[in-house]
């Protein structure tokens, strides 16, 4: 088994991706979730972490004068755990260049679209309004460019005729809960890495879409 991989998870909301990561842990998995940090005190994900016996912290962005000081407070808490990996799981704040540089290559995010399409927010509505036939989610390395980092893995879904945003959101969520634990495990096992050229899996450069799963 690989050496333990200390992970800190950042959240802002319900934490279903955090829960999927927690549920993926077993004696074969080297991932050790050392702490969960939320920028919102009301995040239900904090309760999920506490139920799993994971240390939790709240760092509210509204308590800080600017993004740099907020990020510095995050980093101070995160670095206590000396993480090999920081996981954004529904974390809804844009991180500063200083934060991204500090964790470069060991910072992952789950995004609810087939990047590079629909960076930012409100992705499901945008895909439906565009009349797309496919949609999905992406795990990517985080860079200074918002949702622009190299993709590690994507889940591709067919959009059903007249599919409602609620149904699509649920299907994408379910797909996220498959690909995020997979990508995090690959990283912990030393299989997934960020190189100069992009995301690498087992020493091979991944395509811009990352490792594709059709679900
Ligand atoms: N430097 C980076 N920071 C973050 C990235 C990234 O790729 N580079 N990914 C995001 C996650 N994300 C989409 O996947 C995302 C999160 C938040 C926002 C956003 O516009 N946030 C607003 C506040 C919104 C709110 O509080 O509800 C803001 O920060 O002003 C866009 C995309 C995480 N950070
Ligand atoms: N741009 C970032 C973004 O929209 N992230 C999305 O927030 C949700 C968090 O759900 P969760 O709190 O239940 O994991 C997830 O669907 C994730 O893709």
Short mmCIF file of C-alpha atoms and ligand atoms in Angstrom, two decimals:
data_model
loop_
_atom_site.label_atom_id
_atom_site.label_comp_id
_atom_site.label_asym_id
_atom_site.label_seq_id
_atom_site.Cartn_x
_atom_site.Cartn_y
_atom_site.Cartn_z
CA UNK A 1 0.00 0.00 0.00
CA UNK A 2 1.19 3.56 -0.74
CA UNK A 3 2.44 5.82 2.06
CA UNK A 4 -0.33 7.71 3.89
CA UNK A 5 -1.54 10.75 1.97
CA UNK A 6 -2.63 13.58 4.25
CA UNK A 7 -5.57 15.43 2.75
CA UNK A 8 -7.33 18.64 3.82
CA UNK A 9 -10.74 19.27 2.27
CA UNK A 10 -12.20 22.74 1.73
CA UNK A 11 -15.99 23.09 1.51
CA UNK A 12 -18.70 25.73 1.43
CA UNK A 13 -21.92 23.74 1.35
CA UNK A 14 -23.69 20.40 1.64
CA UNK A 15 -20.50 18.35 1.37
CA UNK A 16 -21.84 15.44 -0.71
CA UNK A 17 -18.46 15.23 -2.47
CA UNK A 18 -16.77 15.25 0.94
CA UNK A 19 -19.10 12.43 1.95
CA UNK A 20 -18.19 10.48 -1.18
CA UNK A 21 -14.51 10.87 -0.27
CA UNK A 22 -15.18 9.76 3.31
CA UNK A 23 -17.16 6.75 2.06
CA UNK A 24 -14.32 5.78 -0.27
CA UNK A 25 -11.85 5.34 2.59
CA UNK A 26 -10.88 1.83 3.61
CA UNK A 27 -7.77 0.01 4.82
CA UNK A 28 -6.45 -0.20 1.25
CA UNK A 29 -6.79 3.55 0.67
CA UNK A 30 -3.76 5.65 1.74
CA UNK A 31 -5.91 8.82 1.90
CA UNK A 32 -6.15 10.32 5.38
CA UNK A 33 -8.59 13.25 5.63
CA UNK A 34 -6.94 15.26 8.40
CA UNK A 35 -9.28 18.26 8.46
CA UNK A 36 -12.24 19.88 6.77
CA UNK A 37 -12.31 23.68 6.47
CA UNK A 38 -15.40 25.67 5.49
CA UNK A 39 -15.80 29.35 4.66
CA UNK A 40 -19.43 29.10 5.77
CA UNK A 41 -20.39 28.20 9.35
CA UNK A 42 -23.74 26.86 8.15
CA UNK A 43 -22.20 24.36 5.72
CA UNK A 44 -23.83 20.97 6.25
CA UNK A 45 -20.57 19.38 5.19
CA UNK A 46 -19.19 20.33 8.61
CA UNK A 47 -21.71 17.97 10.20
CA UNK A 48 -20.68 15.21 7.79
CA UNK A 49 -17.05 15.67 8.81
CA UNK A 50 -17.86 15.72 12.52
CA UNK A 51 -19.96 12.56 12.15
CA UNK A 52 -16.88 10.92 10.62
CA UNK A 53 -14.65 12.13 13.46
CA UNK A 54 -12.75 14.57 11.25
CA UNK A 55 -11.41 17.85 12.66
CA UNK A 56 -13.33 20.87 11.34
CA UNK A 57 -12.60 24.58 11.08
CA UNK A 58 -14.63 27.57 9.93
CA UNK A 59 -12.85 30.51 8.32
CA UNK A 60 -15.47 32.98 7.14
CA UNK A 61 -14.38 35.16 4.26
CA UNK A 62 -16.62 37.96 5.49
CA UNK A 63 -14.33 38.28 8.55
CA UNK A 64 -11.38 39.36 6.42
CA UNK A 65 -10.63 42.65 4.71
CA UNK A 66 -9.41 41.06 1.49
CA UNK A 67 -8.84 37.76 -0.30
CA UNK A 68 -5.15 37.65 0.55
CA UNK A 69 -5.73 37.77 4.31
CA UNK A 70 -8.54 35.22 4.06
CA UNK A 71 -6.32 32.87 2.08
CA UNK A 72 -3.46 33.39 4.54
CA UNK A 73 -5.74 32.29 7.38
CA UNK A 74 -6.77 29.22 5.36
CA UNK A 75 -3.13 28.34 4.68
CA UNK A 76 -2.20 28.65 8.35
CA UNK A 77 -4.85 26.10 9.33
CA UNK A 78 -4.20 23.81 6.36
CA UNK A 79 -0.43 23.66 6.80
CA UNK A 80 -0.67 22.43 10.39
CA UNK A 81 -1.66 19.10 8.78
CA UNK A 82 1.24 19.08 6.30
CA UNK A 83 -1.07 17.86 3.50
CA UNK A 84 0.22 16.12 0.42
CA UNK A 85 -3.10 17.15 -1.17
CA UNK A 86 -5.70 19.90 -0.73
CA UNK A 87 -9.14 19.05 -2.12
CA UNK A 88 -11.74 21.69 -3.03
CA UNK A 89 -15.14 20.02 -2.66
CA UNK A 90 -17.76 22.62 -3.45
CA UNK A 91 -15.50 25.36 -2.13
CA UNK A 92 -17.00 28.53 -3.52
CA UNK A 93 -14.26 31.13 -3.21
CA UNK A 94 -11.81 32.13 -5.90
CA UNK A 95 -8.31 31.56 -4.47
CA UNK A 96 -5.49 34.05 -4.79
CA UNK A 97 -2.35 33.43 -6.87
CA UNK A 98 -0.35 33.16 -3.64
CA UNK A 99 -2.53 30.35 -2.34
CA UNK A 100 -2.48 28.49 -5.66
CA UNK A 101 1.30 28.78 -5.98
CA UNK A 102 1.75 27.51 -2.43
CA UNK A 103 -0.19 24.31 -3.20
CA UNK A 104 0.65 24.10 -6.90
CA UNK A 105 0.43 20.53 -8.12
CA UNK A 106 -1.30 19.31 -4.96
CA UNK A 107 -4.59 21.23 -5.24
CA UNK A 108 -7.63 19.60 -6.90
CA UNK A 109 -11.14 20.84 -7.64
CA UNK A 110 -14.36 19.24 -8.85
CA UNK A 111 -16.21 21.36 -11.41
CA UNK A 112 -19.76 20.65 -12.67
CA UNK A 113 -19.09 20.89 -16.40
CA UNK A 114 -17.02 19.32 -19.16
CA UNK A 115 -14.12 21.78 -18.96
CA UNK A 116 -13.09 23.89 -20.72
CA UNK A 117 -16.80 24.48 -21.34
CA UNK A 118 -18.71 26.53 -18.75
CA UNK A 119 -16.07 27.75 -16.37
CA UNK A 120 -17.46 29.58 -13.38
CA UNK A 121 -20.93 29.21 -11.95
CA UNK A 122 -24.42 28.15 -13.04
CA UNK A 123 -23.09 25.46 -15.36
CA UNK A 124 -26.15 23.19 -15.65
CA UNK A 125 -28.46 26.02 -16.70
CA UNK A 126 -25.91 27.21 -19.26
CA UNK A 127 -25.54 23.73 -20.77
CA UNK A 128 -29.31 23.26 -21.00
CA UNK A 129 -29.84 26.72 -22.49
CA UNK A 130 -27.12 26.03 -25.05
CA UNK A 131 -28.95 22.86 -26.09
CA UNK A 132 -25.94 20.67 -25.38
CA UNK A 133 -26.43 16.92 -25.81
CA UNK A 134 -23.60 16.10 -23.39
CA UNK A 135 -22.69 17.51 -19.99
CA UNK A 136 -20.84 16.26 -16.95
CA UNK A 137 -18.12 17.07 -14.45
CA UNK A 138 -14.37 17.45 -14.30
CA UNK A 139 -11.67 16.98 -11.68
CA UNK A 140 -8.86 19.39 -12.44
CA UNK A 141 -5.68 20.71 -10.92
CA UNK A 142 -6.27 24.22 -9.62
CA UNK A 143 -4.28 27.03 -11.20
CA UNK A 144 -4.55 30.80 -11.03
CA UNK A 145 -6.86 30.74 -14.04
CA UNK A 146 -10.36 30.04 -12.72
CA UNK A 147 -11.32 26.47 -13.71
CA UNK A 148 -8.52 26.53 -16.27
CA UNK A 149 -6.17 23.98 -14.74
CA UNK A 150 -5.27 20.65 -16.42
CA UNK A 151 -8.10 18.12 -16.25
CA UNK A 152 -7.44 14.79 -14.57
CA UNK A 153 -10.74 13.02 -15.15
CA UNK A 154 -14.11 13.78 -16.69
CA UNK A 155 -17.47 12.03 -16.50
CA UNK A 156 -19.59 12.52 -19.63
CA UNK A 157 -23.38 12.22 -19.47
CA UNK A 158 -25.95 12.34 -22.27
CA UNK A 159 -28.50 15.10 -21.61
CA UNK A 160 -31.97 13.59 -21.94
CA UNK A 161 -34.57 15.22 -24.15
CA UNK A 162 -36.43 17.90 -22.13
CA UNK A 163 -34.28 17.04 -19.11
CA UNK A 164 -34.97 19.40 -16.21
CA UNK A 165 -32.15 21.17 -14.39
CA UNK A 166 -32.97 19.33 -11.17
CA UNK A 167 -32.60 15.90 -12.74
CA UNK A 168 -29.42 16.91 -14.55
CA UNK A 169 -27.94 18.36 -11.36
CA UNK A 170 -28.61 15.11 -9.52
CA UNK A 171 -27.05 13.01 -12.30
CA UNK A 172 -23.95 15.20 -12.40
CA UNK A 173 -23.68 15.05 -8.62
CA UNK A 174 -23.80 11.24 -8.76
CA UNK A 175 -21.05 11.27 -11.38
CA UNK A 176 -18.93 13.60 -9.23
CA UNK A 177 -19.18 11.11 -6.39
CA UNK A 178 -17.58 8.52 -8.68
CA UNK A 179 -14.77 10.52 -10.28
CA UNK A 180 -13.58 12.57 -7.30
CA UNK A 181 -12.73 9.62 -5.03
CA UNK A 182 -11.11 7.99 -8.06
CA UNK A 183 -8.90 11.01 -8.84
CA UNK A 184 -7.96 11.53 -5.18
CA UNK A 185 -6.99 7.85 -4.88
CA UNK A 186 -4.91 8.07 -8.06
CA UNK A 187 -3.08 11.07 -6.59
CA UNK A 188 -2.55 9.35 -3.23
CA UNK A 189 -1.17 6.28 -5.01
CA UNK A 190 1.30 8.45 -6.91
CA UNK A 191 -0.37 7.69 -10.25
CA UNK A 192 -1.82 11.17 -10.94
CA UNK A 193 0.56 14.10 -11.09
CA UNK A 194 0.71 17.64 -12.48
CA UNK A 195 3.69 18.11 -14.81
CA UNK A 196 4.84 21.07 -16.88
CA UNK A 197 3.02 19.61 -19.91
CA UNK A 198 -0.20 18.94 -18.02
CA UNK A 199 -1.88 16.21 -16.00
CA UNK A 200 -0.10 12.84 -16.05
CA UNK A 201 -1.56 9.44 -15.21
CA UNK A 202 0.84 6.51 -14.80
CA UNK A 203 3.53 8.56 -16.53
CA UNK A 204 1.42 9.30 -19.61
CA UNK A 205 0.26 12.79 -20.51
CA UNK A 206 -3.53 12.97 -20.33
CA UNK A 207 -5.52 14.63 -23.15
CA UNK A 208 -7.15 18.03 -22.46
CA UNK A 209 -10.31 16.20 -21.40
CA UNK A 210 -8.38 14.10 -18.90
CA UNK A 211 -9.29 10.44 -18.42
CA UNK A 212 -12.78 10.12 -19.87
CA UNK A 213 -15.52 8.08 -18.23
CA UNK A 214 -18.84 7.81 -20.08
CA UNK A 215 -21.58 7.28 -17.46
N1 LIG B 1 -7.71 30.41 -8.36
C1 LIG B 1 -8.72 29.50 -8.40
N2 LIG B 1 -9.61 29.47 -7.41
C2 LIG B 1 -10.64 28.56 -7.46
C3 LIG B 1 -10.77 27.69 -8.56
C4 LIG B 1 -9.79 27.76 -9.58
O1 LIG B 1 -9.82 26.98 -10.57
N3 LIG B 1 -8.78 28.67 -9.48
N4 LIG B 1 -11.88 26.83 -8.64
C5 LIG B 1 -13.00 27.26 -7.81
C6 LIG B 1 -14.21 26.39 -7.79
N5 LIG B 1 -15.22 27.02 -8.67
C7 LIG B 1 -15.68 26.27 -9.72
O2 LIG B 1 -15.37 25.07 -9.85
C8 LIG B 1 -15.69 28.34 -8.44
C9 LIG B 1 -15.98 28.74 -7.13
C10 LIG B 1 -16.41 30.03 -6.89
C11 LIG B 1 -16.56 30.94 -7.92
C12 LIG B 1 -17.00 32.34 -7.62
O3 LIG B 1 -17.35 33.10 -8.51
N6 LIG B 1 -16.97 32.68 -6.31
C13 LIG B 1 -17.33 34.04 -5.85
C14 LIG B 1 -18.26 33.93 -4.64
C15 LIG B 1 -19.43 33.03 -4.94
C16 LIG B 1 -20.14 32.67 -3.63
O4 LIG B 1 -19.63 32.99 -2.54
O5 LIG B 1 -21.21 32.00 -3.74
C17 LIG B 1 -16.09 34.78 -5.39
O6 LIG B 1 -15.09 34.11 -4.97
O7 LIG B 1 -16.14 36.03 -5.40
C18 LIG B 1 -16.29 30.55 -9.23
C19 LIG B 1 -15.86 29.24 -9.49
C20 LIG B 1 -12.54 27.49 -6.39
N7 LIG B 1 -11.53 28.51 -6.43
N1 LIG B 2 -17.69 26.08 -9.37
C1 LIG B 2 -17.66 25.24 -8.20
C2 LIG B 2 -18.91 24.41 -8.14
O1 LIG B 2 -19.95 24.79 -8.64
N2 LIG B 2 -18.77 23.25 -7.49
C3 LIG B 2 -19.90 22.37 -7.36
O2 LIG B 2 -20.53 22.59 -6.11
C4 LIG B 2 -21.20 21.38 -5.75
C5 LIG B 2 -20.86 21.10 -4.31
O3 LIG B 2 -21.65 20.07 -3.87
P1 LIG B 2 -21.30 19.37 -2.45
O4 LIG B 2 -21.10 20.49 -1.45
O5 LIG B 2 -22.52 18.54 -2.18
O6 LIG B 2 -20.05 18.56 -2.66
C6 LIG B 2 -20.68 20.28 -6.68
O7 LIG B 2 -21.66 19.97 -7.66
C7 LIG B 2 -19.48 20.92 -7.33
O8 LIG B 2 -19.23 20.46 -8.66
#
